[in-house]
Amino acid sequence: MSTELKVPTMAELFAAGQQPEVLFWVGCAGSFDDRAKKITKAFVKILNKAEVSFAVLGTEESCTGDPAKRSGNEFLFQMQAVTNIEVMNAYGIKKVVTACPHCFNTLKNEYPGLGGNYDVVHHTQFLKDLLDEGRISMEGGSFKGKRITFHDPCYLGRANGVYEAPRELIRKLDAELVEMKSCKSRGLCCGAGGAQMFKEAEKGDKEVNILRTEQALETQPQIIAAGCPFCNTMMTDGVKNKEKETSIAVMDIAELIATAEEL
């Protein structure tokens, strides 16, 4: 069996006169962060298995501008956004899927004001659609009966009201979904949103990600599921801080499905 990942670029498809069903927006974390690259690969494996026609922008993709905007540099944000919009509009992009809620929120809610109008979905929504359409099947297998708690990413949940797609996917794995005391609309940030990922912590007596990890550990999970590369980093750091990394895994929803499907 070929283990090679098929990841066409928009430039390649465009040259061949083809238009993919969806553009996969990889994002900075998914492109450069070693841990997040695994999420990118898992998602691509599922897309390949489901025979989804997709493409990436490759070197033509630049940061959406989320960190710049959140940290107050509106000028830099608009420069980054307009550059991306020009590229996407030139390719006639209609639908975008991304595994990063920060990219998702920015592309969906902030690009229209600058001339970038796309149907933007988070990868958990896209995976749920693939499941509903029968393009992927999920049997629990290795996750049957496992206790899994889901950490809601701020930009997916509270900012955009997407709560059920990731949870439905976890249930479909025949896993036992256990909720933290702060979940859904009352969720707690992992500590990395609003460009906090890229700066030192403020004064206080406890890091946000440690508090959030403690809430996760209260549910006695075997797996902490995430749907955001930033959250994944913060929760992984939290689990290491509590010296639980040998007993508790932090995994993205796409990784859970790819593992269940033995991709």
PDB file of N, CA and C in Angstrom, residues 43-80:
ATOM      1  N   PHE A  43      -5.427  14.725   8.649  1.00  0.00           N
ATOM      2  CA  PHE A  43      -6.574  15.247   7.907  1.00  0.00           C
ATOM      3  C   PHE A  43      -6.450  14.930   6.416  1.00  0.00           C
ATOM      4  N   VAL A  44      -5.244  15.082   5.867  1.00  0.00           N
ATOM      5  CA  VAL A  44      -5.007  14.771   4.449  1.00  0.00           C
ATOM      6  C   VAL A  44      -5.266  13.287   4.168  1.00  0.00           C
ATOM      7  N   LYS A  45      -4.850  12.429   5.097  1.00  0.00           N
ATOM      8  CA  LYS A  45      -5.091  10.986   4.920  1.00  0.00           C
ATOM      9  C   LYS A  45      -6.590  10.702   4.824  1.00  0.00           C
ATOM     10  N   ILE A  46      -7.369  11.392   5.656  1.00  0.00           N
ATOM     11  CA  ILE A  46      -8.826  11.193   5.625  1.00  0.00           C
ATOM     12  C   ILE A  46      -9.402  11.720   4.300  1.00  0.00           C
ATOM     13  N   LEU A  47      -8.935  12.888   3.867  1.00  0.00           N
ATOM     14  CA  LEU A  47      -9.404  13.458   2.596  1.00  0.00           C
ATOM     15  C   LEU A  47      -9.096  12.508   1.441  1.00  0.00           C
ATOM     16  N   ASN A  48      -7.886  11.940   1.450  1.00  0.00           N
ATOM     17  CA  ASN A  48      -7.501  10.993   0.402  1.00  0.00           C
ATOM     18  C   ASN A  48      -8.385   9.743   0.440  1.00  0.00           C
ATOM     19  N   LYS A  49      -8.622   9.235   1.652  1.00  0.00           N
ATOM     20  CA  LYS A  49      -9.447   8.025   1.814  1.00  0.00           C
ATOM     21  C   LYS A  49     -10.868   8.278   1.326  1.00  0.00           C
ATOM     22  N   ALA A  50     -11.390   9.474   1.620  1.00  0.00           N
ATOM     23  CA  ALA A  50     -12.761   9.816   1.228  1.00  0.00           C
ATOM     24  C   ALA A  50     -12.847  10.269  -0.234  1.00  0.00           C
ATOM     25  N   GLU A  51     -11.697  10.303  -0.894  1.00  0.00           N
ATOM     26  CA  GLU A  51     -11.606  10.729  -2.295  1.00  0.00           C
ATOM     27  C   GLU A  51     -12.182  12.131  -2.500  1.00  0.00           C
ATOM     28  N   VAL A  52     -11.846  13.012  -1.560  1.00  0.00           N
ATOM     29  CA  VAL A  52     -12.247  14.417  -1.674  1.00  0.00           C
ATOM     30  C   VAL A  52     -11.262  15.111  -2.611  1.00  0.00           C
ATOM     31  N   SER A  53     -11.804  15.847  -3.573  1.00  0.00           N
ATOM     32  CA  SER A  53     -10.904  16.607  -4.448  1.00  0.00           C
ATOM     33  C   SER A  53     -10.581  17.926  -3.739  1.00  0.00           C
ATOM     34  N   PHE A  54      -9.320  18.058  -3.334  1.00  0.00           N
ATOM     35  CA  PHE A  54      -8.911  19.249  -2.577  1.00  0.00           C
ATOM     36  C   PHE A  54      -7.545  19.708  -3.070  1.00  0.00           C
ATOM     37  N   ALA A  55      -7.169  20.902  -2.671  1.00  0.00           N
ATOM     38  CA  ALA A  55      -5.831  21.406  -2.975  1.00  0.00           C
ATOM     39  C   ALA A  55      -5.415  22.359  -1.871  1.00  0.00           C
ATOM     40  N   VAL A  56      -4.113  22.610  -1.787  1.00  0.00           N
ATOM     41  CA  VAL A  56      -3.583  23.616  -0.857  1.00  0.00           C
ATOM     42  C   VAL A  56      -2.960  24.731  -1.689  1.00  0.00           C
ATOM     43  N   LEU A  57      -2.737  25.869  -1.073  1.00  0.00           N
ATOM     44  CA  LEU A  57      -2.075  26.962  -1.791  1.00  0.00           C
ATOM     45  C   LEU A  57      -0.562  26.783  -1.799  1.00  0.00           C
ATOM     46  N   GLY A  58      -0.061  25.987  -0.858  1.00  0.00           N
ATOM     47  CA  GLY A  58       1.394  25.771  -0.794  1.00  0.00           C
ATOM     48  C   GLY A  58       2.122  27.064  -0.466  1.00  0.00           C
ATOM     49  N   THR A  59       3.151  27.370  -1.234  1.00  0.00           N
ATOM     50  CA  THR A  59       3.958  28.566  -0.944  1.00  0.00           C
ATOM     51  C   THR A  59       3.174  29.859  -1.169  1.00  0.00           C
ATOM     52  N   GLU A  60       2.017  29.764  -1.822  1.00  0.00           N
ATOM     53  CA  GLU A  60       1.204  30.973  -2.045  1.00  0.00           C
ATOM     54  C   GLU A  60       0.346  31.313  -0.825  1.00  0.00           C
ATOM     55  N   GLU A  61       0.317  30.406   0.162  1.00  0.00           N
ATOM     56  CA  GLU A  61      -0.460  30.672   1.375  1.00  0.00           C
ATOM     57  C   GLU A  61       0.386  31.463   2.361  1.00  0.00           C
ATOM     58  N   SER A  62      -0.189  32.548   2.874  1.00  0.00           N
ATOM     59  CA  SER A  62       0.491  33.346   3.902  1.00  0.00           C
ATOM     60  C   SER A  62      -0.377  33.328   5.154  1.00  0.00           C
ATOM     61  N   CYS A  63       0.149  33.765   6.273  1.00  0.00           N
ATOM     62  CA  CYS A  63      -0.636  33.833   7.512  1.00  0.00           C
ATOM     63  C   CYS A  63      -1.921  34.618   7.264  1.00  0.00           C
ATOM     64  N   THR A  64      -3.038  34.167   7.838  1.00  0.00           N
ATOM     65  CA  THR A  64      -4.319  34.877   7.653  1.00  0.00           C
ATOM     66  C   THR A  64      -4.269  36.277   8.244  1.00  0.00           C
ATOM     67  N   GLY A  65      -3.355  36.489   9.198  1.00  0.00           N
ATOM     68  CA  GLY A  65      -3.273  37.795   9.857  1.00  0.00           C
ATOM     69  C   GLY A  65      -3.927  37.811  11.223  1.00  0.00           C
ATOM     70  N   ASP A  66      -4.438  36.654  11.671  1.00  0.00           N
ATOM     71  CA  ASP A  66      -5.097  36.587  12.992  1.00  0.00           C
ATOM     72  C   ASP A  66      -4.215  37.094  14.131  1.00  0.00           C
ATOM     73  N   PRO A  67      -2.966  36.608  14.272  1.00  0.00           N
ATOM     74  CA  PRO A  67      -2.159  37.091  15.403  1.00  0.00           C
ATOM     75  C   PRO A  67      -1.896  38.597  15.333  1.00  0.00           C
ATOM     76  N   ALA A  68      -1.668  39.101  14.106  1.00  0.00           N
ATOM     77  CA  ALA A  68      -1.420  40.544  13.955  1.00  0.00           C
ATOM     78  C   ALA A  68      -2.638  41.348  14.408  1.00  0.00           C
ATOM     79  N   LYS A  69      -3.815  40.927  13.953  1.00  0.00           N
ATOM     80  CA  LYS A  69      -5.045  41.661  14.308  1.00  0.00           C
ATOM     81  C   LYS A  69      -5.315  41.596  15.808  1.00  0.00           C
ATOM     82  N   ARG A  70      -5.187  40.393  16.384  1.00  0.00           N
ATOM     83  CA  ARG A  70      -5.491  40.230  17.817  1.00  0.00           C
ATOM     84  C   ARG A  70      -4.517  41.016  18.692  1.00  0.00           C
ATOM     85  N   SER A  71      -3.298  41.199  18.206  1.00  0.00           N
ATOM     86  CA  SER A  71      -2.336  41.934  19.036  1.00  0.00           C
ATOM     87  C   SER A  71      -2.342  43.419  18.703  1.00  0.00           C
ATOM     88  N   GLY A  72      -3.272  43.828  17.853  1.00  0.00           N
ATOM     89  CA  GLY A  72      -3.491  45.261  17.630  1.00  0.00           C
ATOM     90  C   GLY A  72      -2.859  45.861  16.398  1.00  0.00           C
ATOM     91  N   ASN A  73      -2.243  45.036  15.548  1.00  0.00           N
ATOM     92  CA  ASN A  73      -1.629  45.587  14.338  1.00  0.00           C
ATOM     93  C   ASN A  73      -2.570  45.419  13.146  1.00  0.00           C
ATOM     94  N   GLU A  74      -3.583  46.268  13.094  1.00  0.00           N
ATOM     95  CA  GLU A  74      -4.604  46.191  12.051  1.00  0.00           C
ATOM     96  C   GLU A  74      -4.012  46.379  10.652  1.00  0.00           C
ATOM     97  N   PHE A  75      -3.008  47.243  10.557  1.00  0.00           N
ATOM     98  CA  PHE A  75      -2.380  47.516   9.257  1.00  0.00           C
ATOM     99  C   PHE A  75      -1.728  46.246   8.689  1.00  0.00           C
ATOM    100  N   LEU A  76      -0.955  45.556   9.527  1.00  0.00           N
ATOM    101  CA  LEU A  76      -0.310  44.316   9.077  1.00  0.00           C
ATOM    102  C   LEU A  76      -1.362  43.269   8.721  1.00  0.00           C
ATOM    103  N   PHE A  77      -2.414  43.174   9.556  1.00  0.00           N
ATOM    104  CA  PHE A  77      -3.491  42.223   9.274  1.00  0.00           C
ATOM    105  C   PHE A  77      -4.078  42.454   7.881  1.00  0.00           C
ATOM    106  N   GLN A  78      -4.388  43.721   7.589  1.00  0.00           N
ATOM    107  CA  GLN A  78      -5.023  44.002   6.296  1.00  0.00           C
ATOM    108  C   GLN A  78      -4.082  43.717   5.128  1.00  0.00           C
ATOM    109  N   MET A  79      -2.801  43.977   5.315  1.00  0.00           N
ATOM    110  CA  MET A  79      -1.829  43.654   4.263  1.00  0.00           C
ATOM    111  C   MET A  79      -1.803  42.141   3.995  1.00  0.00           C
ATOM    112  N   GLN A  80      -1.749  41.373   5.083  1.00  0.00           N
ATOM    113  CA  GLN A  80      -1.712  39.913   4.932  1.00  0.00           C
ATOM    114  C   GLN A  80      -3.010  39.393   4.316  1.00  0.00           C
TER     115      GLN A  80
END
